[in-house]
Coordinates of C-alpha atoms in Angstrom, one line a residue:
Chain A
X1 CA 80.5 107.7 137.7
X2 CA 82.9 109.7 135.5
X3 CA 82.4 112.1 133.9
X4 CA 82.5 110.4 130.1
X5 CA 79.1 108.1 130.8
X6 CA 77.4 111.4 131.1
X7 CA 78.3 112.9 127.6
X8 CA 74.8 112.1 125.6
X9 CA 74.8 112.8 121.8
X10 CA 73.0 116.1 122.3
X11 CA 76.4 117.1 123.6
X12 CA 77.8 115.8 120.6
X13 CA 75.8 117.8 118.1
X14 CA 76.1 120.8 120.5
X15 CA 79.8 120.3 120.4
X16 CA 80.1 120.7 116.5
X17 CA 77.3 123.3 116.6
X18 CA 79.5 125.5 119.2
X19 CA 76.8 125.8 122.0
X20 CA 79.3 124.3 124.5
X21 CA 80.9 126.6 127.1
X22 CA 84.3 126.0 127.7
X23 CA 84.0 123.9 130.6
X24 CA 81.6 121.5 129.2
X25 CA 83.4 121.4 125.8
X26 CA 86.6 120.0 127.3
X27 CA 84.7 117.0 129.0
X28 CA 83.2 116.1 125.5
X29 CA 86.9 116.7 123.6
X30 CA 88.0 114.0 126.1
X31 CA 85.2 111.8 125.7
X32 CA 86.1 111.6 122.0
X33 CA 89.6 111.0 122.9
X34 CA 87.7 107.6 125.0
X35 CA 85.3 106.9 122.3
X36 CA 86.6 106.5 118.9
X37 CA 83.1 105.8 117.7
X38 CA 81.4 108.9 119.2
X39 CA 84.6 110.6 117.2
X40 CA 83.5 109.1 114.2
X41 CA 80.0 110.7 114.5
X42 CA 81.2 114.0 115.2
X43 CA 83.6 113.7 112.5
X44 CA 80.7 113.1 110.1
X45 CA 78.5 116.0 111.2
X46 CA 81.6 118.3 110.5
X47 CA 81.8 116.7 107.3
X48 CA 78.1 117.1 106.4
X49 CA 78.6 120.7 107.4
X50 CA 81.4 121.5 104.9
X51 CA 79.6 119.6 102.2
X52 CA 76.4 121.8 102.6
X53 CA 78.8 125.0 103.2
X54 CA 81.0 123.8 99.9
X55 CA 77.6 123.3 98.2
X56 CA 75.8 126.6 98.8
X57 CA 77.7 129.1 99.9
X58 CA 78.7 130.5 96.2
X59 CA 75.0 131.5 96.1
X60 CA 76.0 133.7 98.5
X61 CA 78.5 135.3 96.6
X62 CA 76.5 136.0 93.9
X63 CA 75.3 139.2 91.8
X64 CA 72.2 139.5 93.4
X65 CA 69.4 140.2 90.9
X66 CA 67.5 143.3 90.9
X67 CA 64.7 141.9 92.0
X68 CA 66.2 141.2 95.8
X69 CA 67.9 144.9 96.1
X70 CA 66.2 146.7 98.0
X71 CA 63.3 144.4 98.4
X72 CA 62.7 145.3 102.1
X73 CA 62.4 148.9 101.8
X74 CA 60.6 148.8 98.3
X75 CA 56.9 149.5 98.8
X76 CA 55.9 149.0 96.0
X77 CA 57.4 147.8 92.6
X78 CA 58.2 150.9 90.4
X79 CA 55.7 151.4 87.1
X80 CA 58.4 150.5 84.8
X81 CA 60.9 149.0 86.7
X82 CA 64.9 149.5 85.6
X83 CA 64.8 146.6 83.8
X84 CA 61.7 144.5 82.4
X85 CA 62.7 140.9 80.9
X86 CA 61.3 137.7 80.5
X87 CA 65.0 136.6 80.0
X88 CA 66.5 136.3 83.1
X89 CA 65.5 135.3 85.9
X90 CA 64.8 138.1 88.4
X91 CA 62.9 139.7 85.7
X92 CA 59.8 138.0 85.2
X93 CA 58.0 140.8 84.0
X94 CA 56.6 142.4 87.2
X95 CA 57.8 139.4 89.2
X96 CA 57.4 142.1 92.5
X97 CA 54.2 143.2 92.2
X98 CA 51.9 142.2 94.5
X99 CA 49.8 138.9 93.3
X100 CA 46.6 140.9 92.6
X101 CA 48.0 142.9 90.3
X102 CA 50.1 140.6 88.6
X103 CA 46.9 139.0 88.2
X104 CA 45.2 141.8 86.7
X105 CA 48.1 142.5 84.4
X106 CA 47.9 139.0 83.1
X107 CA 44.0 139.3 82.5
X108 CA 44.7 142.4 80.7
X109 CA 47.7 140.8 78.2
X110 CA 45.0 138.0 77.5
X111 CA 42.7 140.3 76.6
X112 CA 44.7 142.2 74.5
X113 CA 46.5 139.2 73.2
X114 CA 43.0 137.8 72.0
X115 CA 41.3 140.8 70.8
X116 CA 45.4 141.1 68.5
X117 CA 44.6 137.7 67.4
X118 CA 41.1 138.1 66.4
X119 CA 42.2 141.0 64.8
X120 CA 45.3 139.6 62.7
X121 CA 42.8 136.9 61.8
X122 CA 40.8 139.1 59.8
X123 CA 43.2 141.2 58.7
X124 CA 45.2 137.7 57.3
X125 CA 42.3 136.8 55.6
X126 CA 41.5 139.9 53.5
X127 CA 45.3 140.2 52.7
X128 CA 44.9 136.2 51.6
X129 CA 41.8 137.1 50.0
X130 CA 43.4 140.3 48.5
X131 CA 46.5 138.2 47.6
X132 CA 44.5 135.2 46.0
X133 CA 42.8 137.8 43.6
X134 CA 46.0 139.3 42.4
X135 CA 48.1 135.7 42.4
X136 CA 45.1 133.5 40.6
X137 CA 46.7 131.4 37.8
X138 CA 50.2 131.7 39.6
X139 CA 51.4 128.5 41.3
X140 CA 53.3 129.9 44.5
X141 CA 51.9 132.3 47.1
X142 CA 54.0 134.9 47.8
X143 CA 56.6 133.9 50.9
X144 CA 58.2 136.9 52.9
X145 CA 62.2 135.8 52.2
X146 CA 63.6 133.7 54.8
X147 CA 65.8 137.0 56.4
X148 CA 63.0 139.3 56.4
X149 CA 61.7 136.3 59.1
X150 CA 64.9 136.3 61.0
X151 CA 64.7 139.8 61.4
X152 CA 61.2 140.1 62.9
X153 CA 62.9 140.4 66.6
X154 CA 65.5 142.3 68.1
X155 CA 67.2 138.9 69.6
X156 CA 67.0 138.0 65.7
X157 CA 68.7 141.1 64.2
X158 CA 71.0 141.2 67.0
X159 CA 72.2 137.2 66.1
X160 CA 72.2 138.1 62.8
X161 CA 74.3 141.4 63.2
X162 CA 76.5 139.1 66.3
X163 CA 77.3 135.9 63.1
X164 CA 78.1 138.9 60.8
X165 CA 80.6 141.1 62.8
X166 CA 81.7 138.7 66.0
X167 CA 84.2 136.9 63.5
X168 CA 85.5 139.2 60.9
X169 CA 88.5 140.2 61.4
X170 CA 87.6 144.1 61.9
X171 CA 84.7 143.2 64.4
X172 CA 84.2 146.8 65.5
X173 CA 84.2 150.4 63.7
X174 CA 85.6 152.2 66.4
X175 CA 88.1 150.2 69.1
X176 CA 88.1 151.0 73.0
X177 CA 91.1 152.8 72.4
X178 CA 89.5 155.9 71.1
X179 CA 86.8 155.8 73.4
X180 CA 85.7 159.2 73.6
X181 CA 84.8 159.1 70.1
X182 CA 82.8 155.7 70.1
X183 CA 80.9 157.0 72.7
X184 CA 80.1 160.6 70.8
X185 CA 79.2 158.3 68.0
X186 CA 77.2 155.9 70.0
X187 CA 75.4 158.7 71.6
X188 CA 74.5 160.6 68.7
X189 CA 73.2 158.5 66.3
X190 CA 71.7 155.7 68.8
X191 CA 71.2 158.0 71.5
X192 CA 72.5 155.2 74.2
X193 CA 76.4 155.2 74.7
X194 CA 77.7 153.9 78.3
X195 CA 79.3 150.6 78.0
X196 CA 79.0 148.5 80.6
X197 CA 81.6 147.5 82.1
X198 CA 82.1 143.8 82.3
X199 CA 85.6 143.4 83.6
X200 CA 84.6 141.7 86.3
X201 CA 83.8 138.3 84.3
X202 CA 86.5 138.6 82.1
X203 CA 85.0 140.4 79.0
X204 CA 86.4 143.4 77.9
X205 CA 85.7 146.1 75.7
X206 CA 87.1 145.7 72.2
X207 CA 85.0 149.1 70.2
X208 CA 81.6 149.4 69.0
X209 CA 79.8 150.6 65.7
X210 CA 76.4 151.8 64.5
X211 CA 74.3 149.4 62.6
X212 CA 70.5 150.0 60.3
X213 CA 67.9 149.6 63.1
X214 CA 64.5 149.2 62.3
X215 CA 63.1 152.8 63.2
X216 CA 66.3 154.2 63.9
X217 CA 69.8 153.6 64.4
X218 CA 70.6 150.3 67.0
X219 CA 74.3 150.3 68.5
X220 CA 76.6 147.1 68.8
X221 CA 79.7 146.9 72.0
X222 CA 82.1 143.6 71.2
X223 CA 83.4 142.1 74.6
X224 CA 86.0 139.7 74.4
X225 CA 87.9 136.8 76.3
X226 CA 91.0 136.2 77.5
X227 CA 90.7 132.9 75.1
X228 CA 89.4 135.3 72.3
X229 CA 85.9 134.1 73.0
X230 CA 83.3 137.2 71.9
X231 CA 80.1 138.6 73.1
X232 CA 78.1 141.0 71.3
X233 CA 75.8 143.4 73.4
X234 CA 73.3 144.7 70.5
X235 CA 70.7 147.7 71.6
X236 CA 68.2 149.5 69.6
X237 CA 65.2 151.9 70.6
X238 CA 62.2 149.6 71.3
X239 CA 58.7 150.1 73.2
X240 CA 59.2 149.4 77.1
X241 CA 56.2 147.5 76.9
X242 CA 57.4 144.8 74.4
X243 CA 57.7 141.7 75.7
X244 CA 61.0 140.2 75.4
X245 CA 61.9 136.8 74.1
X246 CA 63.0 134.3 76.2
X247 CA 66.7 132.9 76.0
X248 CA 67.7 131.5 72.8
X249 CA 70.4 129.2 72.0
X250 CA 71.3 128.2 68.6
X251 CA 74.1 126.8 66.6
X252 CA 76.2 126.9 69.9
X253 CA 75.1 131.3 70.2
X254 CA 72.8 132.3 73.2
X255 CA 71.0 135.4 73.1
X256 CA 69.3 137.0 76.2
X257 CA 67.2 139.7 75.8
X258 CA 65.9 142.8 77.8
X259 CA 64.4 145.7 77.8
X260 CA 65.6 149.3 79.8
X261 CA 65.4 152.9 79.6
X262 CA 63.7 152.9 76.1
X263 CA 65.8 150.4 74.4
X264 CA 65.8 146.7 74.1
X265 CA 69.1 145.3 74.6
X266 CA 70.8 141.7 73.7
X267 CA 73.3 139.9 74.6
X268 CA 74.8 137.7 71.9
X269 CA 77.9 135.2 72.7
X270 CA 78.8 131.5 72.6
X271 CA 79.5 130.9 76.6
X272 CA 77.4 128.5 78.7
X273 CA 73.6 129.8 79.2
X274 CA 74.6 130.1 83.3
X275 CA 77.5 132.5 82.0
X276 CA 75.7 134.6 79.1
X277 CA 73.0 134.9 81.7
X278 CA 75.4 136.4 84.7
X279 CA 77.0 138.4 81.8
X280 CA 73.6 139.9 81.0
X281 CA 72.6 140.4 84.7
X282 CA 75.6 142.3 85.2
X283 CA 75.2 144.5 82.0
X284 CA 71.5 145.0 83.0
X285 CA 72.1 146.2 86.5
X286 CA 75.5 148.4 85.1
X287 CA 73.0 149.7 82.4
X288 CA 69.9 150.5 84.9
X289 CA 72.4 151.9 87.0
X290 CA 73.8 155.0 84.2
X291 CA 72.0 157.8 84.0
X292 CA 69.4 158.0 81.6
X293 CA 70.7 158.7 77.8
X294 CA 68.9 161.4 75.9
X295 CA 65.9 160.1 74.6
Chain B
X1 CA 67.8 158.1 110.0
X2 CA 65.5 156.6 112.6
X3 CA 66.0 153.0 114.1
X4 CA 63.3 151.9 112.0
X5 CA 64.5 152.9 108.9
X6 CA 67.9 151.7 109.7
X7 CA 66.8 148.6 110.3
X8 CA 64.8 148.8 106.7
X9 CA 68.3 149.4 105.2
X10 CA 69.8 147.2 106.4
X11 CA 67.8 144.1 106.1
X12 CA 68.2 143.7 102.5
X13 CA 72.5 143.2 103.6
X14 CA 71.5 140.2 104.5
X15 CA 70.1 139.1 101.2
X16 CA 72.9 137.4 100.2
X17 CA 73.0 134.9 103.0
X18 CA 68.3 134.6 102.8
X19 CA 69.4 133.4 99.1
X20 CA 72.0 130.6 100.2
X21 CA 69.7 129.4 103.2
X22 CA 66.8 130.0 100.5
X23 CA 68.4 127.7 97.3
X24 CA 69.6 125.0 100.1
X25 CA 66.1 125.1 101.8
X26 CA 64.9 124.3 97.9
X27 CA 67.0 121.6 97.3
X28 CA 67.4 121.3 93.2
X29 CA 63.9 122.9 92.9
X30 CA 65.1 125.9 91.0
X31 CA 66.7 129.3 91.6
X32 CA 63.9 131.2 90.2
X33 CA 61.5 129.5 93.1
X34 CA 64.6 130.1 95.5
X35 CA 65.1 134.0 94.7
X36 CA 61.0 134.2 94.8
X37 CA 61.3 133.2 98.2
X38 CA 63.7 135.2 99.4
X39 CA 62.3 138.5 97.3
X40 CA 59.0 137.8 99.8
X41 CA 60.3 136.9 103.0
X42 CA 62.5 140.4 102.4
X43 CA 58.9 142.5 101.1
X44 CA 56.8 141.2 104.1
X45 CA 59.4 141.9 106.5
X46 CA 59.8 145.0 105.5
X47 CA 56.2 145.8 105.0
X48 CA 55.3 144.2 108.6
X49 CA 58.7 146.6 110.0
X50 CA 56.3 150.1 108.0
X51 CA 52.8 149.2 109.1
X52 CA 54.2 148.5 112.6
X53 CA 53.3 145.0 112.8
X54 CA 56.4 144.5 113.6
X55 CA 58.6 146.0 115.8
X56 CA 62.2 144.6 115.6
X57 CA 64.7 145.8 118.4
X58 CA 67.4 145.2 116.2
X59 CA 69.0 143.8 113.2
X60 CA 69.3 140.7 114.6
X61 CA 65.4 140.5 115.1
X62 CA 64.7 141.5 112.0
X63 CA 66.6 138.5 110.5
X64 CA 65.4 136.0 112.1
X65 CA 61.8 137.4 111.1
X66 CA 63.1 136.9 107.5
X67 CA 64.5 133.6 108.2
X68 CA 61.2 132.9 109.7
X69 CA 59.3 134.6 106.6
X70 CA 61.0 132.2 104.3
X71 CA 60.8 129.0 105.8
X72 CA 57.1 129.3 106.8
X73 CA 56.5 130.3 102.8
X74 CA 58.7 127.7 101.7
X75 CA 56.6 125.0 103.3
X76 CA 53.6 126.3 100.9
X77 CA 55.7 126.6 97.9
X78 CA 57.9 123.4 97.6
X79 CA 55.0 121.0 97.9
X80 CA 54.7 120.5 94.1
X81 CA 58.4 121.7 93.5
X82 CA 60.8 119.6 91.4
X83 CA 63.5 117.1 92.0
X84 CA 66.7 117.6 92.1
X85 CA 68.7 116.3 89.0
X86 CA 71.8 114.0 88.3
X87 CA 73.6 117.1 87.8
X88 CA 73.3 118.4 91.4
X89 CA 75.6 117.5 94.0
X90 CA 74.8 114.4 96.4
X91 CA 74.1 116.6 99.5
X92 CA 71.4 118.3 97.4
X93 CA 70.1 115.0 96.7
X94 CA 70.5 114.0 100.4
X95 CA 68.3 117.6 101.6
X96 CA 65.8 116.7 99.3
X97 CA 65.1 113.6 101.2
X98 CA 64.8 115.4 104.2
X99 CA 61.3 116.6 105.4
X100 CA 61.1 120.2 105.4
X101 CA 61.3 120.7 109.1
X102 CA 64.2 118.7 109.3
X103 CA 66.0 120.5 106.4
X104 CA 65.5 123.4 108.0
X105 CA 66.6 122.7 111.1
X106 CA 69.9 121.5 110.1
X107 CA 70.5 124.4 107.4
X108 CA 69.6 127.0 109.8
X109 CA 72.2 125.7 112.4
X110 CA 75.1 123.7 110.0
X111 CA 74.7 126.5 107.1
X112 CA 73.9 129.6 108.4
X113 CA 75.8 129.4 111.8
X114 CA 72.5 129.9 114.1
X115 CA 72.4 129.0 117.9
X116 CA 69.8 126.4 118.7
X117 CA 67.7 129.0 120.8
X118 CA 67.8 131.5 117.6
X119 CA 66.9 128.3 114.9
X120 CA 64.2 127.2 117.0
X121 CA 62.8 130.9 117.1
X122 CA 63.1 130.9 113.7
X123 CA 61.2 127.6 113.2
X124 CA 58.6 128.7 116.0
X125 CA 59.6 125.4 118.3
X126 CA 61.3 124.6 121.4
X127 CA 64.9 124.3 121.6
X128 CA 64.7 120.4 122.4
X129 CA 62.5 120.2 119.4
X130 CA 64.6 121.5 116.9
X131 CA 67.7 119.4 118.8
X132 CA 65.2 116.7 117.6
X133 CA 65.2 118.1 114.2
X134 CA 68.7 118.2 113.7
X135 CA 69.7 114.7 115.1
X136 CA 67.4 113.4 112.3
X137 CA 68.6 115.4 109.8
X138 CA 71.8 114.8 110.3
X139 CA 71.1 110.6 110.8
X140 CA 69.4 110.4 107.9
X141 CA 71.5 112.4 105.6
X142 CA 74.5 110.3 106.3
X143 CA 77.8 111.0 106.0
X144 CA 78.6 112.6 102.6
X145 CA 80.0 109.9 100.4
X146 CA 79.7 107.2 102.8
X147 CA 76.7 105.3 103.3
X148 CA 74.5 106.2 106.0
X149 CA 75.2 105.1 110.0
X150 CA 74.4 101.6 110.9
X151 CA 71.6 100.3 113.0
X152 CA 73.6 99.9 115.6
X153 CA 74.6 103.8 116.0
X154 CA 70.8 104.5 114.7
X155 CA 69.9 102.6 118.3
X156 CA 72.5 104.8 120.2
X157 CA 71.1 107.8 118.8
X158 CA 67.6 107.4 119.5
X159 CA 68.4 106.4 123.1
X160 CA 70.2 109.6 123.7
X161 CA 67.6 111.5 121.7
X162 CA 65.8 110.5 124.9
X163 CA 68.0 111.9 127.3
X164 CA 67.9 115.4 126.1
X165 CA 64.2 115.7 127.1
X166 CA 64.0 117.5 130.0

């Protein structure tokens, strides 16, 4: 019998698969060389192979996001974690805490979230009430103006402060080439003032400047393109327990939001969502990373 | 640092390659679902490594526990997961009409390099078993951009399928 009628397709797949010593490996080579249809198969396994390795092996080379480092030797998840979002995607707020908890957590926001509305309810309608007394005999109600409404969030300031400055011609104060004293700036009357460092996708660091906040000053860092595209990275003091927006895109602008160290930070730009999102992954983990700013 | 804790710190290297195996074991059902997968395969491992539960000689133990972590996991999770869409690439669409088993099989050996005796550790089978797996995997998924193999082949296959049970 030679040796050929004894090659079974398990010796195929353990061909392409590499579990053939050497011996055993050159009798199936020259059954291929025999079998031009057996050739074909193996041919097509290696090809399945390289799609699936084409397909997924740039997740490998991803950022990974905070929530996988050091997942096996985390106990449990921290408090206040580096970074708390509902914007991207490792950051579901509290996404590693155990089930229970999360649960409890949930139950709690509810709760609170109800008792607010129930609240706000009654306070809305002695202000209408209030409101209706003072207005009687006028034919509008009063309407809060249309950029008081835009302002209400820190993704909305931040979009506003991005359409204002991204364009002009002098987008920043203070340009990265005096550093040292957009920094001292930044630090004193923000109290935040490391700069990420974005390089690595492309963006750099064109200056900064100091903008009104809505307790106290907020800080905006201009990144730009190699094809003049601009991000704006907008941070002002907020409460770590605000819940951030989710991503917003908007006349061709995406904003993603988070929160760390005391501030709530966005990130403002016109690049595909997958891009402004691996631009604000790398800015949070570069941010959670710095030592803490004065507070 | 003690073996244990070495082996702690070193687990979460091989994130990077849990999260490729992970978003190809999901097929188009979404990275967040992917990366939630990995994030607990690498937490119980780890937890399992600190109570003791689990007492991996090596590195190499430890990942396939991870491996194994994940896929068992997955199986709960993807039940009601979604599709993938026009935008993903056919062999996504291919994996996702793969049974679970079967995906795995192939992924663990075709995408992340495993021997058949450490896959089929990893999947809790025998090694003819997940040789099984893998033929039908790879039958039914086809060759990429062409159509699938004929009958004929089909025939051939499932006759030598036979002869690799010992």
């Amino acid at each position: 019998m030679p040796a050929s009628s004894i090659i079974g397709e398990a010796d195929l797949h353990a061909l392409v698969d590499g579990e053939l010593d050497a011996e055993r490996r050159r009798k199936v080579e020259d059954h291929l060389l025999a079998h031009p249809g057996d050739a074909a198969l193996v041919e097509g396994w290696r090809r399945q192979n390289a799609a699936l390795r084409a397909a997924f092996e740039p997740a490998a080379l991803e950022m990974l996001p905070l929530s996988l480092k050091d997942a096996a030797t985390r106990t449990h998840a921290p408090q206040q974690g580096p970074i708390e979002t509902g914007a991207i995607h490792w950051g579901r707020p509290g996404a590693s805490r155990p089930s229970q908890r999360l649960d409890e957590i949930r139950a709690s926001r509810r709760r609170q979230a109800a008792l607010s509305t129930v609240l706000t309810l009654l306070a809305g309608a002695a202000v209408a009430g209030l409101a209706a007394l003072v207005f009687a005999g006028r034919n509008e109600a009063p309407r809060p103006p249309v950029s008081a409404v835009l302002t209400q969030s820190y993704a909305g300031r931040a979009s506003l402060t991005y359409a204002t400055y991204a364009s002009d011609a002098r987008p920043v104060e203070i340009e990265v080439s005096r550093k040292g004293e957009l920094v001292a700036w930044l630090a004193e009357r923000v109290g935040f003032s490391r700069p990420p460092n974005l390089a690595g996708l492309g963006l750099r660091l064109i200056g900064g400047r100091v903008l009104p906040g809505v307790a106290a000053p907020a800080g905006l860092l201009i990144y730009e393109r190699a094809n003049g595209a601009r991000l704006g990275l907008y941070f002002e003091r907020a409460e770590a327990a605000g819940a951030p927006l989710a991503p917003r895109a908007a006349q061709g602008v995406t904003a993603i939001e988070w929160r760390a160290g005391g501030f709530a930070f966005v990130l403002v730009g016109p690049l595909a969502q997958e891009e402004m999102q691996a631009a604000a992954e790398s800015a949070a983990t570069a941010i959670a990373a710095a030592p803490d700013e004065k507070r | 640092m003690g073996k244990k804790a070495e082996i702690l710190e070193r687990l979460g290297g091989i994130a990077p390659a849990l999260r490729r195996y992970s978003r190809a074991l999901c097929a188009g059902a979404g990275h967040t679902l992917s990366d939630e997968l990995v994030q607990s395969a690498l937490q119980s491992v780890g937890a399992r490594i600190r109570a003791r539960e689990l007492r991996p000689a090596d590195l190499q133990e430890a990942r396939l526990e991870a491996y194994a972590a994940l896929t068992a996991s997955a199986g709960k999770r993807l039940t009601d997961a979604s599709r993938p869409t026009p935008r993903h690439p056919p062999i996504v669409h291919g994996l996702a009409e793969l049974s679970l088993d079967d995906r795995a099989a192939l992924l663990l050996v075709s995408l992340e390099g495993m021997g058949y005796d450490a896959a089929a550790r990893v999947l809790g089978i025998r090694r003819e078993a997940l040789l099984a797996q893998l033929m039908r995997a790879r039958a039914k998924l086809g060759v990429v951009g062409l159509p699938p193999a004929d009958a004929e082949s089909g025939a051939r296959r499932a006759a030598s399928h036979l002869r690799i049970v010992k």
